[in-house]
CSV table of C-alpha atoms in Angstrom, one decimal:
chain,number,residue,atom,x,y,z
A,68,PHE,CA,44.9,79.5,59.3
A,69,CYS,CA,48.2,80.3,61.1
A,70,ILE,CA,46.3,80.9,64.4
A,71,ALA,CA,44.3,77.7,64.1
A,72,ALA,CA,47.4,75.7,63.3
A,73,LEU,CA,49.3,77.1,66.3
A,74,LEU,CA,46.4,76.5,68.6
A,75,PHE,CA,46.1,72.9,67.4
A,76,ILE,CA,49.8,72.3,68.2
A,77,LEU,CA,49.4,73.9,71.7
A,78,VAL,CA,46.2,72.0,72.6
A,79,MET,CA,48.0,68.7,71.8
A,80,LEU,CA,50.8,69.4,74.3
A,81,PRO,CA,50.6,68.1,77.9
A,82,PRO,CA,49.9,70.7,80.6
A,83,VAL,CA,52.6,72.3,82.7
A,84,THR,CA,52.6,71.3,86.3
A,85,ALA,CA,54.1,73.2,89.2
A,86,ARG,CA,54.0,73.1,93.0
A,87,ALA,CA,52.2,75.9,94.8
A,88,GLN,CA,54.5,78.0,97.0
A,89,ASP,CA,54.0,80.3,100.0
A,90,SER,CA,50.7,82.3,99.5
A,91,GLU,CA,52.4,85.5,100.7
A,92,THR,CA,54.6,85.6,97.6
A,93,GLU,CA,53.4,88.2,95.1
A,94,ALA,CA,52.5,86.6,91.7
A,95,VAL,CA,54.1,87.8,88.5
A,96,HIS,CA,51.8,90.4,86.9
A,97,TRP,CA,50.0,89.4,83.7
A,98,ALA,CA,51.9,92.0,81.8
A,99,TYR,CA,55.0,89.7,81.8
A,100,ALA,CA,53.1,87.1,79.7
A,101,SER,CA,54.6,88.3,76.4
A,102,PHE,CA,58.1,88.2,77.8
A,103,LEU,CA,57.7,84.7,79.4
A,104,GLY,CA,56.1,83.3,76.2
A,105,THR,CA,53.5,80.9,75.1
A,106,GLY,CA,52.7,78.2,77.7
A,107,TRP,CA,50.2,76.1,79.4
A,108,TYR,CA,50.6,76.3,83.2
A,109,LYS,CA,48.9,74.1,85.8
A,110,LEU,CA,49.1,74.1,89.6
A,111,ASP,CA,48.6,71.1,91.9
A,112,ASN,CA,45.1,72.3,92.7
A,113,SER,CA,44.2,72.0,89.0
A,114,GLN,CA,43.9,75.8,88.5
A,115,GLN,CA,45.3,76.6,85.1
A,116,VAL,CA,46.6,79.6,83.1
A,117,TYR,CA,47.1,79.7,79.4
A,118,VAL,CA,49.3,82.2,77.5
A,119,LEU,CA,49.3,82.4,73.7
A,120,ARG,CA,51.9,84.6,72.0
A,121,ILE,CA,51.5,85.2,68.3
A,122,PRO,CA,54.9,86.7,67.1
A,123,PRO,CA,54.9,88.1,63.6
A,124,ARG,CA,58.4,89.3,62.5
A,125,TRP,CA,59.8,91.2,59.6
A,126,ASN,CA,63.4,90.4,58.8
A,127,TYR,CA,64.4,93.7,57.2
A,128,ARG,CA,68.1,92.8,56.7
A,129,GLU,CA,70.5,90.0,57.6
A,130,SER,CA,73.7,90.7,59.4
A,131,SER,CA,77.0,90.0,57.5
A,132,ILE,CA,80.8,90.4,57.6
A,133,ASP,CA,83.0,90.0,54.6
A,134,ASP,CA,86.7,89.0,54.2
A,135,THR,CA,87.8,92.7,54.5
A,136,GLY,CA,86.0,93.1,57.9
A,137,ALA,CA,83.2,95.3,56.5
A,138,ARG,CA,80.1,94.7,58.6
A,139,GLN,CA,76.4,95.1,57.9
A,140,LEU,CA,73.9,95.3,60.8
A,141,GLY,CA,71.0,92.9,60.8
A,142,ILE,CA,67.6,94.4,61.6
A,143,GLU,CA,64.4,92.6,62.5
A,144,PHE,CA,61.1,94.1,63.5
A,145,HIS,CA,58.7,92.3,65.9
A,146,PHE,CA,55.0,92.7,66.4
A,147,PRO,CA,54.0,90.2,69.1
A,148,LEU,CA,50.3,89.9,70.2
A,149,THR,CA,49.7,88.1,73.5
A,150,PHE,CA,46.5,86.7,74.9
A,151,GLY,CA,45.9,85.3,78.5
A,152,LEU,CA,43.1,82.7,78.3
A,153,HIS,CA,40.9,81.3,80.9
A,154,LYS,CA,40.9,77.9,79.1
A,155,LEU,CA,42.2,76.4,75.9
A,156,GLU,CA,40.6,73.1,75.0
A,157,ASP,CA,39.7,73.8,71.4
A,158,VAL,CA,39.9,76.6,68.8
A,159,GLY,CA,36.5,77.9,69.8
A,160,ASP,CA,37.9,78.8,73.2
A,161,PHE,CA,40.3,81.3,71.5
A,162,VAL,CA,37.7,83.0,69.3
A,163,ASP,CA,35.3,83.3,72.3
A,164,PHE,CA,36.0,86.9,73.4
A,165,ASP,CA,34.7,86.1,77.0
A,166,ASN,CA,37.6,83.5,77.3
A,167,ILE,CA,40.3,86.1,76.8
A,168,GLY,CA,41.4,87.4,80.2
A,169,THR,CA,44.2,89.7,79.0
A,170,VAL,CA,45.6,91.1,75.8
A,171,SER,CA,48.8,92.9,75.1
A,172,PHE,CA,50.8,94.2,72.1
A,173,ASP,CA,54.4,95.1,72.5
A,174,PRO,CA,56.3,95.8,69.2
A,175,GLY,CA,60.0,96.0,69.1
A,176,VAL,CA,63.2,95.7,67.1
A,177,GLU,CA,66.3,93.5,67.3
A,178,ILE,CA,69.7,94.6,65.9
A,179,GLU,CA,72.4,92.0,65.2
A,180,TYR,CA,76.1,93.0,65.1
A,181,PRO,CA,78.7,90.6,63.7
A,182,VAL,CA,81.8,91.1,65.8
A,183,SER,CA,83.5,88.4,63.8
A,184,GLY,CA,82.6,85.4,61.6
A,185,ARG,CA,82.0,83.4,64.8
A,186,TRP,CA,80.8,85.9,67.3
A,187,HIS,CA,77.5,87.8,67.0
A,188,LEU,CA,75.7,90.2,69.3
A,189,ARG,CA,72.0,90.8,69.3
A,190,ALA,CA,70.4,93.7,71.1
A,191,TYR,CA,66.6,93.9,71.4
A,192,GLY,CA,63.9,96.1,72.9
A,193,HIS,CA,60.1,96.1,73.1
A,194,LEU,CA,57.6,98.6,74.3
A,195,GLY,CA,53.8,98.2,74.3
A,196,TRP,CA,50.5,98.2,76.2
A,197,GLY,CA,48.2,95.6,77.6
A,198,LYS,CA,44.8,95.4,79.3
A,199,ALA,CA,42.8,93.0,81.5
A,200,HIS,CA,39.5,92.2,79.9
A,201,ASP,CA,37.4,91.8,83.1
A,202,SER,CA,38.6,95.0,84.8
A,203,ASP,CA,39.9,98.5,84.0
A,204,GLU,CA,43.5,97.5,84.7
A,205,SER,CA,46.0,98.3,82.0
A,206,ALA,CA,49.8,98.7,81.8
A,207,TRP,CA,52.7,99.8,79.7
A,208,ILE,CA,55.0,96.9,79.1
A,209,TYR,CA,58.7,96.8,78.2
A,210,ASP,CA,61.6,94.4,77.8
A,211,ALA,CA,65.2,94.7,76.6
A,212,GLY,CA,68.3,92.7,76.6
A,213,LEU,CA,71.6,91.7,74.9
A,214,LYS,CA,72.4,88.3,73.5
A,215,SER,CA,75.7,86.8,72.5
A,216,ARG,CA,76.5,83.8,70.3
A,217,TYR,CA,80.0,82.4,69.7
A,218,GLY,CA,80.0,79.6,67.2
A,219,PHE,CA,82.3,76.6,66.5
A,220,LYS,CA,82.4,73.9,63.8
A,221,GLN,CA,83.7,70.4,64.3
A,222,GLY,CA,83.2,68.2,61.2
A,223,ASN,CA,79.5,68.3,60.5
A,224,LEU,CA,78.6,69.5,64.0
A,225,ASP,CA,77.9,73.2,64.4
A,226,TRP,CA,77.6,74.4,68.0
A,227,ALA,CA,77.7,77.7,69.9
A,228,ILE,CA,77.9,79.3,73.3
A,229,VAL,CA,74.9,81.5,73.9
A,230,ASN,CA,74.5,84.1,76.6
A,231,GLU,CA,71.9,86.7,77.5
A,232,VAL,CA,71.2,89.5,80.0
A,233,PHE,CA,67.6,90.8,80.1
A,234,LEU,CA,65.3,93.3,81.8
A,235,ALA,CA,61.5,93.2,81.7
A,236,GLY,CA,58.9,95.4,83.5
A,237,TYR,CA,55.6,97.2,83.5
A,238,ASP,CA,54.0,100.4,84.7
A,239,GLY,CA,50.3,100.0,85.4
A,240,ASN,CA,47.5,102.5,85.7
A,241,LYS,CA,46.8,101.6,89.3
A,242,ASN,CA,50.1,102.8,90.6
A,243,ALA,CA,51.6,99.3,90.2
A,244,SER,CA,55.0,98.8,88.6
A,245,ASP,CA,57.7,96.1,88.7
A,246,LYS,CA,60.7,94.8,86.8
A,247,LEU,CA,62.3,91.5,86.3
A,248,THR,CA,66.0,91.0,85.6
A,249,GLY,CA,68.2,88.0,85.0
A,250,MET,CA,70.6,86.2,82.7
A,251,LEU,CA,70.9,83.1,80.5
A,252,ALA,CA,73.8,80.8,79.6
A,253,GLY,CA,73.6,77.8,77.2
A,254,LEU,CA,74.8,75.7,74.4
A,255,ASP,CA,73.2,75.4,70.9
A,256,PHE,CA,73.9,72.5,68.5
A,257,SER,CA,73.1,71.6,64.9
A,258,TYR,CA,73.8,68.4,63.0
A,259,PRO,CA,72.8,67.4,59.4
A,260,ILE,CA,70.7,64.3,59.1
A,261,GLY,CA,69.4,62.4,56.0
A,262,SER,CA,70.4,63.0,52.4
A,263,ARG,CA,71.8,66.2,51.0
A,264,GLY,CA,70.0,68.5,48.6
A,265,SER,CA,66.7,70.3,48.6
A,266,ASN,CA,65.1,67.8,51.0
A,267,ALA,CA,68.0,67.6,53.5
A,268,PHE,CA,67.3,68.3,57.1
A,269,LYS,CA,69.3,68.9,60.3
A,270,LEU,CA,68.7,68.2,63.9
A,271,ASN,CA,68.9,71.2,66.3
A,272,TRP,CA,69.1,71.0,70.0
A,273,ASP,CA,70.0,73.2,72.9
A,274,ILE,CA,70.4,73.3,76.7
A,275,ALA,CA,70.3,76.5,78.7
A,276,TYR,CA,70.2,77.8,82.2
A,277,ARG,CA,68.2,80.9,83.1
A,278,TRP,CA,68.6,82.7,86.5
A,279,TYR,CA,66.1,85.2,87.8
A,280,GLU,CA,67.4,87.9,90.1
A,281,ASN,CA,63.8,88.6,91.4
A,282,ASP,CA,62.7,85.0,92.1
A,283,PRO,CA,59.4,85.6,90.1
A,284,SER,CA,56.1,83.8,90.9
A,285,PHE,CA,54.8,82.6,87.6
A,286,LEU,CA,51.6,83.6,86.0
A,287,HIS,CA,49.0,83.0,88.7
A,288,ARG,CA,46.9,84.8,91.3
A,289,ALA,CA,48.6,85.6,94.6
A,290,SER,CA,46.5,83.0,96.4
A,291,ALA,CA,48.5,80.2,94.8
A,292,PRO,CA,51.8,81.6,93.3
A,293,VAL,CA,54.5,79.4,91.8
A,294,SER,CA,57.8,80.9,92.7
A,295,ILE,CA,61.1,79.9,91.0
A,296,GLU,CA,64.6,81.3,91.1
A,297,ASP,CA,66.0,79.6,88.1
A,298,GLU,CA,65.1,77.5,85.1
A,299,TRP,CA,66.6,74.9,82.8
A,300,GLU,CA,65.5,74.3,79.3
A,301,ILE,CA,66.2,71.5,76.8
A,302,GLY,CA,65.1,72.1,73.2
A,303,LEU,CA,64.9,69.7,70.3
A,304,ALA,CA,63.8,70.6,66.7
A,305,ILE,CA,64.0,69.6,63.0
A,306,ALA,CA,65.2,72.2,60.5
A,307,ARG,CA,65.9,72.4,56.7
A,308,GLN,CA,69.5,72.7,55.7
A,309,ASP,CA,68.8,75.1,52.8
A,310,GLY,CA,66.5,77.6,54.5
A,311,PRO,CA,63.6,78.0,56.8
A,312,ILE,CA,60.6,75.7,57.1
A,313,LYS,CA,57.7,77.2,55.2
A,314,ILE,CA,54.1,76.5,56.2
A,315,TRP,CA,51.6,78.5,54.2
A,316,PHE,CA,52.9,82.0,54.3
A,317,LEU,CA,54.9,81.5,57.6
A,318,ASN,CA,58.6,80.8,57.9
A,319,PHE,CA,60.1,79.0,60.9
A,320,GLU,CA,63.7,78.6,61.7
A,321,HIS,CA,62.9,75.1,62.9
A,322,LEU,CA,60.0,73.1,64.5
A,323,GLY,CA,60.2,71.2,67.7
A,324,LEU,CA,59.6,71.2,71.5
A,325,ILE,CA,61.2,72.7,74.6
A,326,TYR,CA,61.1,71.1,78.0
A,327,ARG,CA,61.5,73.5,80.9
A,328,PHE,CA,62.0,72.9,84.6
A,329,ASN,CA,63.6,74.5,87.7
A,330,SER,CA,66.3,73.1,90.0
A,331,ASP,CA,64.0,71.9,92.8
A,332,GLY,CA,61.6,70.2,90.4
A,333,SER,CA,58.6,72.4,91.4
A,334,PHE,CA,58.1,73.9,87.9
A,335,ARG,CA,57.8,72.1,84.6
A,336,ALA,CA,56.7,73.2,81.2
A,337,VAL,CA,56.5,72.2,77.5
A,338,ASN,CA,56.5,74.8,74.8
A,339,VAL,CA,56.7,74.9,71.0
A,340,ASN,CA,60.2,75.5,69.7
A,341,PHE,CA,60.3,77.8,66.6
A,342,ARG,CA,63.7,79.5,67.0
A,343,SER,CA,67.1,79.0,68.6
A,344,PRO,CA,67.9,80.6,72.0
A,345,PHE,CA,69.9,83.4,70.2
A,346,THR,CA,67.0,84.5,67.9
A,347,ARG,CA,64.0,83.5,70.0
């Protein structure tokens, strides 16, 4: 049920469009798909790439700090499974094994440290393995990083400064290896809307800028790469005030959309927004 519901949401989204760049640029390896996340990417020549990332999580313990300064580390385990698809027009395209171009599994852990009541740090790391369906190519995949969130409160408005440094890479079985590094800076906001009580909601939104040190070429064959050096994102979502949104047996921090684009306008994307930039 959860896979079908997520696929339905993704199919209803408009495609990502981007401008093809110099064909000599090396395209980002498929092993980065899990790090880059779920998306529907389309070039001007109508060639398309689909990535579906299913990210089960187990929140083992929440972070906390009491009035005496005693701290408890937050621990969260991740089990993301990522598929690269040739097409995604209906649910049948996902269950058709021949449509799956790549698959990867890269479990990891995130540890959150409360520096103070306002300031939290979150370190994460993933290590896994992936394979291309139509060849014998495979790769070990990894990513790691450190996030920071410093919060403020002004009346009913909660907002925060969010920063991140990250590293992602792969080591393939055909003597191919690469790494991707960069950083993020953004603002995260939350404001209550509607009545209070068990049915009260809040509006969450964020704006963030991500810079890539390696100028990656996104998710396409080298004959038509899409190279970008930075990325903006604007996220908007609805959340419950008294806890996560529950759908069947799944819990979501919030539900909404993210619009992504780069500075020169050659890259645009729309993604489903389930979590804030700090916990995503």
